[in-house]
CSV table of C-alpha atoms and ligand atoms in Angstrom, one decimal:
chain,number,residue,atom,x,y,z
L,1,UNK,CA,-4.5,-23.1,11.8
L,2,UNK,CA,-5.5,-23.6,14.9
L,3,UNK,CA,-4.5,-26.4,16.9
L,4,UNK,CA,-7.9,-28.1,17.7
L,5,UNK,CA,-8.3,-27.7,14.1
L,6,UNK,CA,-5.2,-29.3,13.4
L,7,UNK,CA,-5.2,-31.8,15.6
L,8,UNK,CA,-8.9,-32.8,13.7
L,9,UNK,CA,-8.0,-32.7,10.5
L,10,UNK,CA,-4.5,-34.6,10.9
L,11,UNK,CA,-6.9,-37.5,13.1
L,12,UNK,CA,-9.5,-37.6,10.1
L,13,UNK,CA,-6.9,-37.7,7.6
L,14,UNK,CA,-5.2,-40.8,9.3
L,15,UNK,CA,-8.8,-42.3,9.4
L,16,UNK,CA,-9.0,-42.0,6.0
L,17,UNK,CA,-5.7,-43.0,5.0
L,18,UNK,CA,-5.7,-46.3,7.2
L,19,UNK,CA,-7.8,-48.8,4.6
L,20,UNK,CA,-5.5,-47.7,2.2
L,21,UNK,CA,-2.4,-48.9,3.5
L,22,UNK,CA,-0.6,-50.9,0.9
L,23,UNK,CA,-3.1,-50.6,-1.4
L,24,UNK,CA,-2.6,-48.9,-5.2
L,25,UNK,CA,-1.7,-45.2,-5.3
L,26,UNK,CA,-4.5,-44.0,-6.8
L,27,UNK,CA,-3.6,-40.6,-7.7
L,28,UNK,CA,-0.2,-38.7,-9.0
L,29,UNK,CA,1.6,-37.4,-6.0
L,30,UNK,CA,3.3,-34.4,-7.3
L,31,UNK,CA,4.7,-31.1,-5.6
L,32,UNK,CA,5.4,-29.3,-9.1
L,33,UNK,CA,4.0,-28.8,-12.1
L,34,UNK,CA,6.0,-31.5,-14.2
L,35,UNK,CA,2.5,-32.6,-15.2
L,36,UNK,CA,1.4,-30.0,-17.2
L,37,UNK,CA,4.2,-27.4,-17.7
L,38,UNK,CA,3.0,-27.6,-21.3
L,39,UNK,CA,0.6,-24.4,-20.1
L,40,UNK,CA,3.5,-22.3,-19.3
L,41,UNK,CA,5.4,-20.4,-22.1
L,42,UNK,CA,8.6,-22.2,-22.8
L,43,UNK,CA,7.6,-24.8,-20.3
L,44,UNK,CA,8.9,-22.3,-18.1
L,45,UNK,CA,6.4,-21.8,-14.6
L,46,UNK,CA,6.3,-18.3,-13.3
L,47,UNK,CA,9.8,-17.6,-11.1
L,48,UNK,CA,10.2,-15.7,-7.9
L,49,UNK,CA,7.4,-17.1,-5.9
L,50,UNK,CA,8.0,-18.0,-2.4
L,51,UNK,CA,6.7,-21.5,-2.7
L,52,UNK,CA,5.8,-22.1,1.2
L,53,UNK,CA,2.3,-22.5,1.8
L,54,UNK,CA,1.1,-22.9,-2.2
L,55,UNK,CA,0.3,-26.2,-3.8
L,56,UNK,CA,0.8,-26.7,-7.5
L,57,UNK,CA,-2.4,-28.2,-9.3
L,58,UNK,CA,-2.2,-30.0,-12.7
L,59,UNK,CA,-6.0,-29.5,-13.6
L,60,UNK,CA,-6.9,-32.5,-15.0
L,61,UNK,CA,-10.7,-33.6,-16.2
L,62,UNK,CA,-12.2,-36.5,-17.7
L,63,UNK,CA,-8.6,-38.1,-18.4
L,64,UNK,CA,-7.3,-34.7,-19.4
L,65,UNK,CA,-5.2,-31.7,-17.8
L,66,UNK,CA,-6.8,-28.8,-19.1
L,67,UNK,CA,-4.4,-26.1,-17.1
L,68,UNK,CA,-2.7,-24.9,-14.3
L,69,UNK,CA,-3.6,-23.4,-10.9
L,70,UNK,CA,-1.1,-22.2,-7.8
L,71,UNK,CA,-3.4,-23.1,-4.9
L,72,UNK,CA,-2.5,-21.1,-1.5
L,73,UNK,CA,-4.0,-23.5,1.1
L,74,UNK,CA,-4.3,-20.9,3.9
L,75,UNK,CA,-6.2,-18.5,1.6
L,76,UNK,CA,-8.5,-21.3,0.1
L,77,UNK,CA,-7.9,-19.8,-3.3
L,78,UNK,CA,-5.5,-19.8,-6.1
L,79,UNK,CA,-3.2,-17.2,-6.5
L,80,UNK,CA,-3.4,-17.7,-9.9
L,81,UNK,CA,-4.4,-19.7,-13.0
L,82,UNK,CA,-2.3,-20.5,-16.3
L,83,UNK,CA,-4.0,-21.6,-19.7
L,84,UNK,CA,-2.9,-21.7,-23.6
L,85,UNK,CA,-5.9,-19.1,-25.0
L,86,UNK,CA,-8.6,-20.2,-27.0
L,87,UNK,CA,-12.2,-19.2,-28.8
L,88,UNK,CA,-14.8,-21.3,-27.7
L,89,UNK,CA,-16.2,-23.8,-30.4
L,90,UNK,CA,-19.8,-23.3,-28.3
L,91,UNK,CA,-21.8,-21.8,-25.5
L,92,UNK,CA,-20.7,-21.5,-21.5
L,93,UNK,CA,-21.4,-24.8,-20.5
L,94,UNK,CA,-24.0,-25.4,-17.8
L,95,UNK,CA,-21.8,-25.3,-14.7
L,96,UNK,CA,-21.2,-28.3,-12.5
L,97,UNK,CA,-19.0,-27.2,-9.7
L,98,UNK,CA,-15.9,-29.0,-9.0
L,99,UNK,CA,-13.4,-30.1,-5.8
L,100,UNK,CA,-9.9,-31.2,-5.7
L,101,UNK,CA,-10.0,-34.3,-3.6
L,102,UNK,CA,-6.1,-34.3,-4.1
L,103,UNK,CA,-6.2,-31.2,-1.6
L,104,UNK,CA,-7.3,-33.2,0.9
L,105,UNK,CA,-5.4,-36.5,0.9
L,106,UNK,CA,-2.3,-36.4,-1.3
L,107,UNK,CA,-3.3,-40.2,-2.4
L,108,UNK,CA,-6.7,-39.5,-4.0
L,109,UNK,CA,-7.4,-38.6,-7.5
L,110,UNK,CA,-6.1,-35.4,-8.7
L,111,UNK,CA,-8.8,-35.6,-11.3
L,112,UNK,CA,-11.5,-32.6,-10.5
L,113,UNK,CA,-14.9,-33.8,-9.0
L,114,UNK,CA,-18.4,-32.5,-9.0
L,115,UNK,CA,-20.0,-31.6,-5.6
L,116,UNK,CA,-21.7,-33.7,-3.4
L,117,UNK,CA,-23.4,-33.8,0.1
L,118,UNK,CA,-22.4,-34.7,2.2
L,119,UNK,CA,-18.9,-33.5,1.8
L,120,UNK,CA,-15.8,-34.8,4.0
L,121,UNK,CA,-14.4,-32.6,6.7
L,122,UNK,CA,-10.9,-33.1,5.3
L,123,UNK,CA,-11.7,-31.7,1.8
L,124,UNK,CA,-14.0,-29.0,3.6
L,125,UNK,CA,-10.8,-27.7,5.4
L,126,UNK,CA,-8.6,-28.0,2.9
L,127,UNK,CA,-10.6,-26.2,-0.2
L,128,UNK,CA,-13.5,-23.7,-0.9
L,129,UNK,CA,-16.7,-25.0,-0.8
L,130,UNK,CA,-19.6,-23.6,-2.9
L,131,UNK,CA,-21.6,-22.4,1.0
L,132,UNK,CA,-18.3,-19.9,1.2
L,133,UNK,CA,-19.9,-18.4,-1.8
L,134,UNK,CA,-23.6,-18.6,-0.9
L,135,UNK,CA,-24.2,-15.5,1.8
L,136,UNK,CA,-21.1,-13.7,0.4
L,137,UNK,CA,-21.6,-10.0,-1.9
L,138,UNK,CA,-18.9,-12.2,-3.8
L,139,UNK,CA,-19.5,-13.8,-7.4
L,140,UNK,CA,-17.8,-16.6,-8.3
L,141,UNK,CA,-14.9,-15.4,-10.8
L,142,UNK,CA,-12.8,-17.6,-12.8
L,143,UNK,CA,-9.3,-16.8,-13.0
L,144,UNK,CA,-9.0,-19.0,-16.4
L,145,UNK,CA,-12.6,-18.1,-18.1
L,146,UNK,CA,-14.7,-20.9,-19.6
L,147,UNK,CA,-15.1,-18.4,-22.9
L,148,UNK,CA,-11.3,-18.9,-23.2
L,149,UNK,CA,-11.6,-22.7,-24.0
L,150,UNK,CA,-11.6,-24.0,-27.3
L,151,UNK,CA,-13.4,-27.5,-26.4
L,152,UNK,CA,-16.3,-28.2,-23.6
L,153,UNK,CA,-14.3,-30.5,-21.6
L,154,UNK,CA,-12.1,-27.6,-21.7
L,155,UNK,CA,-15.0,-25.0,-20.7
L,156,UNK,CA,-16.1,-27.4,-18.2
L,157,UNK,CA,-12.9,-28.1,-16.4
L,158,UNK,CA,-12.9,-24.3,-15.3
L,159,UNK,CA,-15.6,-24.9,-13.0
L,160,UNK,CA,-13.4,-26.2,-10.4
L,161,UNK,CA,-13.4,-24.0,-7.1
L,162,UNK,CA,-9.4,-23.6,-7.4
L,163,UNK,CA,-9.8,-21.9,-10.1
L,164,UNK,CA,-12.3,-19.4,-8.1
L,165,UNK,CA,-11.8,-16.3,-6.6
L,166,UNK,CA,-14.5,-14.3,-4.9
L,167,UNK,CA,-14.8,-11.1,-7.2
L,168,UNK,CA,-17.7,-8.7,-7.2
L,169,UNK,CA,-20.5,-8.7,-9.5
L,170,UNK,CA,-19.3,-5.1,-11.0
L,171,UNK,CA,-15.8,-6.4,-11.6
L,172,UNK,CA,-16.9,-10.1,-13.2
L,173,UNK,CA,-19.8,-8.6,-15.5
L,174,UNK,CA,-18.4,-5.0,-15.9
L,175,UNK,CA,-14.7,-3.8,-16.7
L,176,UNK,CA,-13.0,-7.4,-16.1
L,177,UNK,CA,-15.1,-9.2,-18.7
L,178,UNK,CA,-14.5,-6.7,-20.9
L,179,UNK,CA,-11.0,-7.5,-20.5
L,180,UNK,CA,-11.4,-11.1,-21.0
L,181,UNK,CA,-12.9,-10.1,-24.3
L,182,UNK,CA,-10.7,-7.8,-25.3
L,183,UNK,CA,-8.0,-10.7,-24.8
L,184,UNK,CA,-9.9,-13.1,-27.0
L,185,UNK,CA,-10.1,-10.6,-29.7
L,186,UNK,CA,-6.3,-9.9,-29.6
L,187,UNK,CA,-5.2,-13.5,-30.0
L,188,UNK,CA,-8.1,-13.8,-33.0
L,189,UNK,CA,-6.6,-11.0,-34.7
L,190,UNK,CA,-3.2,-10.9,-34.4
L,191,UNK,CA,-1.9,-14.0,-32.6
L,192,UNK,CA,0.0,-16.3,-35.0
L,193,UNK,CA,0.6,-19.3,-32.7
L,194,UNK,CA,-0.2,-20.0,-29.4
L,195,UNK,CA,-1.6,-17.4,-26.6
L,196,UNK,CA,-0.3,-18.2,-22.7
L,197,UNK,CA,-2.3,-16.7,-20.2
L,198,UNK,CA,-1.9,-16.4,-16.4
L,199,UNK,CA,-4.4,-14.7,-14.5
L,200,UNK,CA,-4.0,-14.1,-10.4
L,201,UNK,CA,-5.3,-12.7,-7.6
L,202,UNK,CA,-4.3,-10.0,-5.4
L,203,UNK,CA,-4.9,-10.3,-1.9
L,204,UNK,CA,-5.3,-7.3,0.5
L,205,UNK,CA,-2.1,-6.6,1.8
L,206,UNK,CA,-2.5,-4.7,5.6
L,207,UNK,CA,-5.9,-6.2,6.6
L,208,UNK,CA,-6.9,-9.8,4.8
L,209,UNK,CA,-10.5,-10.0,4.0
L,210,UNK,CA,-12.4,-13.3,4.3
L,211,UNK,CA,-15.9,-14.8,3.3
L,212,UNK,CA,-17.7,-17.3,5.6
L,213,UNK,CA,-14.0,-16.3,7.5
L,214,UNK,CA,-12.0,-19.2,5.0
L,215,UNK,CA,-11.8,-18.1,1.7
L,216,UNK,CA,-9.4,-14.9,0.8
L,217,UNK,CA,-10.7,-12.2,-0.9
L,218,UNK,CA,-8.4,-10.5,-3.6
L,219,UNK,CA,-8.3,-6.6,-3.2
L,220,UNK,CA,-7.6,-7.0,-7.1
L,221,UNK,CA,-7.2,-9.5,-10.1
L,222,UNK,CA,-4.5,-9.2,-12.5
L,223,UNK,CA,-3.4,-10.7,-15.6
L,224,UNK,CA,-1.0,-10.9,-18.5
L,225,UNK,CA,-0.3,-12.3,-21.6
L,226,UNK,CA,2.7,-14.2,-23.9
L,227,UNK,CA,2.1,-14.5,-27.6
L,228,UNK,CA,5.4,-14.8,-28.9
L,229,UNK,CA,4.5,-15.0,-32.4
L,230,UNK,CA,2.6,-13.0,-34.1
L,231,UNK,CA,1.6,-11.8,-37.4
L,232,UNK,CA,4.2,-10.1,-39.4
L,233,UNK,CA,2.3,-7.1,-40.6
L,234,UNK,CA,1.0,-6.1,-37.0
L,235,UNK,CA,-0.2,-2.4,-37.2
L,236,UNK,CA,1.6,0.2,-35.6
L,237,UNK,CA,-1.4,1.3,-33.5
L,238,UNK,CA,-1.6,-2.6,-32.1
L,239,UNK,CA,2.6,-2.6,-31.4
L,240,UNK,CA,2.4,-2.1,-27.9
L,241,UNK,CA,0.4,-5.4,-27.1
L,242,UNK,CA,3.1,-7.7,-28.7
L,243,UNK,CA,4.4,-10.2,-27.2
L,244,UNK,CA,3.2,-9.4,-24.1
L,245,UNK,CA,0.6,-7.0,-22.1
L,246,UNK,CA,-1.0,-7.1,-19.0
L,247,UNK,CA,-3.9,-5.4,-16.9
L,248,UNK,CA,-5.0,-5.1,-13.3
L,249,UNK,CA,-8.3,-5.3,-12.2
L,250,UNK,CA,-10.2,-3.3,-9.1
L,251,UNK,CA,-12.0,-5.5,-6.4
L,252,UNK,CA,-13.3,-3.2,-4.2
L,253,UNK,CA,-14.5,0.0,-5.2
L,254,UNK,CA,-13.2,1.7,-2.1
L,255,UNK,CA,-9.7,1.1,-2.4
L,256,UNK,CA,-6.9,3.7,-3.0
L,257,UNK,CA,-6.6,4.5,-6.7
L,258,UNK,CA,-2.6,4.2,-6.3
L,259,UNK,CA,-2.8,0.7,-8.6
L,260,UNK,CA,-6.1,1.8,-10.7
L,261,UNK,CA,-8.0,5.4,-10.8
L,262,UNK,CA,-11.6,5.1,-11.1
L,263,UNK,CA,-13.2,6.6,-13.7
L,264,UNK,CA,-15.8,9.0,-12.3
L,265,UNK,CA,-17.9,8.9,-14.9
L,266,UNK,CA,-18.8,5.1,-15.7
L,267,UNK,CA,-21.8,4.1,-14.5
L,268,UNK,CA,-22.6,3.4,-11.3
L,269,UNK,CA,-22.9,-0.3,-11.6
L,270,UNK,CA,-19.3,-0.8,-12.2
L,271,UNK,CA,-18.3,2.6,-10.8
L,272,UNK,CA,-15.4,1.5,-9.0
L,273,UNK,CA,-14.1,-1.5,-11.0
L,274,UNK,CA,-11.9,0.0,-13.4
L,275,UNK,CA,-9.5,-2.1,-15.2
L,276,UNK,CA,-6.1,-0.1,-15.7
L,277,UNK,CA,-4.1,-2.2,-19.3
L,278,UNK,CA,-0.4,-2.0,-18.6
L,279,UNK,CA,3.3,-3.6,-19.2
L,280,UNK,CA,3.9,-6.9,-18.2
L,281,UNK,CA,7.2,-5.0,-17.0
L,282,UNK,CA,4.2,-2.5,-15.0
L,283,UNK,CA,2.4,-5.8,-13.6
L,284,UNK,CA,5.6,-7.3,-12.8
L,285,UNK,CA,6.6,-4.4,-10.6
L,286,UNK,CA,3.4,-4.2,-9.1
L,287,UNK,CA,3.5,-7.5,-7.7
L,288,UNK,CA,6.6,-7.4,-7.0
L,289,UNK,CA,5.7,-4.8,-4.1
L,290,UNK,CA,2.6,-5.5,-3.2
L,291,UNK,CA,3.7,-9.1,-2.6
L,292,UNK,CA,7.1,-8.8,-1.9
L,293,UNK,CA,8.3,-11.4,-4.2
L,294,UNK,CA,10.5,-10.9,-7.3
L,295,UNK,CA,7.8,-12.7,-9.6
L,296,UNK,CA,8.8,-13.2,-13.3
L,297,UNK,CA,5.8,-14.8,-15.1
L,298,UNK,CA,7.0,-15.6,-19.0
L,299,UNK,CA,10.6,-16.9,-19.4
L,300,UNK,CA,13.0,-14.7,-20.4
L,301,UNK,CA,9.8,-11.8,-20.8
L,302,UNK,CA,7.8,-14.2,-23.8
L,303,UNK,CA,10.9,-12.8,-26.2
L,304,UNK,CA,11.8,-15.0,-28.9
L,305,UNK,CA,15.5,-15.7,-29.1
L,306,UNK,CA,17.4,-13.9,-32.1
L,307,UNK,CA,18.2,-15.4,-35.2
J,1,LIG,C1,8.2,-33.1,-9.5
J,1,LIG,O1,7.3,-34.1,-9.0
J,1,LIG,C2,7.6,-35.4,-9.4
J,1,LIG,C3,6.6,-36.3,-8.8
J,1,LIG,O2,5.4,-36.2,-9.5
J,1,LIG,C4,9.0,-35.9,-9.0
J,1,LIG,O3,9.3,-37.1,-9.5
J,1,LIG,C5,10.0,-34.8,-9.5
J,1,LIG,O4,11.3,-35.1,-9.1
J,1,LIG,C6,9.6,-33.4,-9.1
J,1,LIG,N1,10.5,-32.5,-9.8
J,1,LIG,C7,11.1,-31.5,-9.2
J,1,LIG,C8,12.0,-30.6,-10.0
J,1,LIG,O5,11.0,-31.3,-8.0
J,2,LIG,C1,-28.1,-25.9,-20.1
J,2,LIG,O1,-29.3,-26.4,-19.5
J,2,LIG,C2,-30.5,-26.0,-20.1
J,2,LIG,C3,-31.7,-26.6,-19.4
J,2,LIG,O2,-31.3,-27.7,-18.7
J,2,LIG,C4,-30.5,-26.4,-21.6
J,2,LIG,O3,-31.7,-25.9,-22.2
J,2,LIG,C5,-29.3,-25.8,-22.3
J,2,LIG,O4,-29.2,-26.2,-23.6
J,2,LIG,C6,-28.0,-26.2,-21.6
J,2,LIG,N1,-26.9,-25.4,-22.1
J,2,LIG,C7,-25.7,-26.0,-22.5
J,2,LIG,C8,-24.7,-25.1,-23.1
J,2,LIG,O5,-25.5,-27.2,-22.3
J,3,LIG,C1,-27.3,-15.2,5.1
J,3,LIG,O1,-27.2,-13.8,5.5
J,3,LIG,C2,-28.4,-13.4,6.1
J,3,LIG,C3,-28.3,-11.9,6.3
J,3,LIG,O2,-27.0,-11.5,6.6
J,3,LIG,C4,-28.7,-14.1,7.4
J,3,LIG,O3,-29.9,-13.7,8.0
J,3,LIG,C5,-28.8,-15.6,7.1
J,3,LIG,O4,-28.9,-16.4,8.3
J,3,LIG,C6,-27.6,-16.1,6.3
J,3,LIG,N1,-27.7,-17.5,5.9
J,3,LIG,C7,-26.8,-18.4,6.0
J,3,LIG,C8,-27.2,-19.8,5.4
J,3,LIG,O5,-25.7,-18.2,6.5
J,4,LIG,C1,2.2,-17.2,-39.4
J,4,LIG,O1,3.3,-18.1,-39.2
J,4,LIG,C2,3.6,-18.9,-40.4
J,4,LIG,C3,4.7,-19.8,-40.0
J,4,LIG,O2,5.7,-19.2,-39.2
J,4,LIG,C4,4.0,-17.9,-41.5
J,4,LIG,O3,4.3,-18.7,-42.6
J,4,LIG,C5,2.8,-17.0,-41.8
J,4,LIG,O4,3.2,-16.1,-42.8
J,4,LIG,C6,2.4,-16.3,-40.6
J,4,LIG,N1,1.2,-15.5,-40.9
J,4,LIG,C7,1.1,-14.2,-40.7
J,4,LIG,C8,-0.2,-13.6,-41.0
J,4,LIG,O5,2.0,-13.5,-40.2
C-alpha cells in the first residue's frame, strides 16, 4: 500500500469511526474462525498457513453463517472457501452481489450486503468491487458454488465478492464445472454423512497478475474434499475417492503444464483449462511448494480414528 493511500484510508476510517465512539458494537469483532468452525472437518481449520496478511470471514446472511472464506486483503480475494456439500433443493438463484462491510471497519456488521452506489472509499479499498470485474477477460467464479447449497439462503449467500475469484470463462463453464459436478455426484452416491469442501486459489507465483490493477488473479483453482463416512459397500472402482480427493484446476491456458497437461485434443473453447483429479496428499504437496507453506487442510487427513 502506498503511503498516500494509506494515509487516506486510515483518515476516512477515523471519520467514520468517530460518531461511533461509545456507541453499541454493532458487529462480531473476530480474528478467527471461532464463529463457524462448524464448516471445517473436525472443527479443525486448515493448518500451516502463514496467517499475516489474511482475514478470516464467518459468512453470515440473513441471520445465518452459511460458510467460511480466508480473505487475503492485499490480493482482494480469498484464498480459499470452506463449505459442508449439498444438492440444491432449486435453481441458481438470481444473483444479488454482495460486500463485506466488516472488511472495511472492524465494527460494522459482518453480515454480507448487496451492492450499492455510491460505495464508500474504505470498503472500495478494502474489497473487490463488481467494476474490477466489468472490463476484465475474467468471469466471476465462485470458490464455494451456489449448486453446492442445499437451501436459497444458502445459494444466495455465495454471491458475496470474497467468495470470488476472477477465473476464465473456459475454466468456470468448461473443465472446472465439470468438476463441481462431478463432486455433487460423489457425495449423492456414496457419501454417508456429511461432505467438507475447501476450494482455493492459486496465485501466480514469479509475476502476480491483476484486474483493474487490485484484484489477484489465480494462475489456478484447486480443491479437495473430506467425507469421512461413507457407504460400506463402496465399489472397488470408486476406492480411490474415499475419504478424501482433490483436483487442480488451469487458469490460464498458457501456463507450463508442470501442475496440469493440456489435453490437445478438447475443444478449443476450453483448450487449455484442463482439470488434473489427484490425492489430497498430491494437492497438499503442490501447495505446499508453490506457496511455500506446510498447508494441511482436513485434520489428521479426514481419517476416522480406529475402533
Ligand atoms: C477468536 O476470536 C474471539 C473473538 O471473536 C476471541 O474471543 C477468541 O479468544 C479468539 N480465539 C483465538 C484462539 O484466538
Ligand atoms: C430470476 O428472475 C427472473 C426474471 O426476473 C424470473 O423469471 C426467474 O424466475 C428468477 N429465477 C429465480 C431462480 O428466482
Ligand atoms: C473497457 O475496455 C475498453 C477496451 O479495452 C476501453 O475502451 C473502455 O474504456 C473500458 N471501459 C471502462 C469502463 O474501463
Ligand atoms: C450409513 O450410516 C448409517 C449409520 O452409521 C448405517 O447404519 C448405514 O448402514 C450406512 N449406510 C450405508 C449405505 O452404508
Amino acid at each position: 500500500m502506498s503511503q498516500r493511500k494509506m494515509l487516506q484510508f486510515s483518515t476516512g476510517a477515523l471519520l467514520f469511526l468517530l460518531p461511533w465512539f461509545g456507541g453499541p458494537v454493532l458487529g462480531e469483532i473476530s480474528d478467527n474462525f471461532s464463529q463457524c468452525l462448524d464448516f471445517f472437518y473436525k472443527k479443525s481449520p486448515p493448518t500451516g498457513i502463514n496467517a499475516a496478511g489474511y482475514q478470516p470471514i464467518c459468512q453470515r446472511y440473513k441471520n445465518q453463517y452459511h460458510f467460511a472464506s480466508l480473505y487475503h486483503r492485499q490480493h482482494r480475494a480469498p484464498l480459499f472457501s470452506a463449505y459442508i456439500l449439498s444438492s440444491a433443493d432449486g435453481k441458481r438463484p438470481n444473483s444479488t452481489w454482495m460486500y463485506e462491510p466488516q472488511l472495511a471497519f472492524s465494527r460494522a456488521s459482518s453480515e454480507m450486503k448487496p451492492f450499492h452506489t455510491p460505495m464508500d472509499n474504505n470498503v472500495i479499498e478494502s474489497q473487490a468491487m463488481l467494476q474490477d470485474y466489468k472490463n476484465s477477460t475474467y468471469t466471476k467464479g465462485h470458490l464455494n458454488p451456489s449448486m453446492h447449497q442445499k437451501t436459497k439462503q444458502n445459494r444466495e449467500a455465495t454471491f458475496t465478492l470474497t467468495n470470488i475469484v476472477p477465473q476464465k470463462a473456459g475454466s468456470n463453464s468448461g473443465p472446472w464445472s465439470i468438476l463441481e459436478n462431478e463432486m455433487l455426484r460423489k457425495f449423492k452416491t456414496y457419501c454417508n454423512g456429511s461432505m467438507y469442501v475447501i476450494t482455493g486459489a492459486m496465485p501466480y507465483t514469479s509475476e502476480p497478475r491483476w484486474i483493474n490493477n487490485r484484484v489477484s488473479v489465480p494462475e489456478y483453482m484447486w480443491s479437495a474434499y473430506c467425507c469421512p463416512s461413507y457407504i460400506t459397500n463402496l465399489p472397488e472402482s470408486v476406492r480411490l475417492f474415499f475419504p478424501t480427493y482433490a483436483a487442480v484446476g488451469r487458469n490460464d491456458r498458457n501456463s507450463g503444464e508442470e501442475i496440469v497437461p493440456i489435453n490437445v485434443k478438447a475443444k478449443a473453447s476450453v483448450r487449455g483449462y484442463d482439470v488434473r483429479r489427484m490425492s489430497l496428499e498430491t494437492l497438499e504437496g503442490i501447495l505446499a511448494q508453490r506457496m511455500a507453506m506446510p498447508i494441511s487442510l482436513f485434520h489428521g487427513k479426514c481419517q476416522v480414528e480406529a475402533f
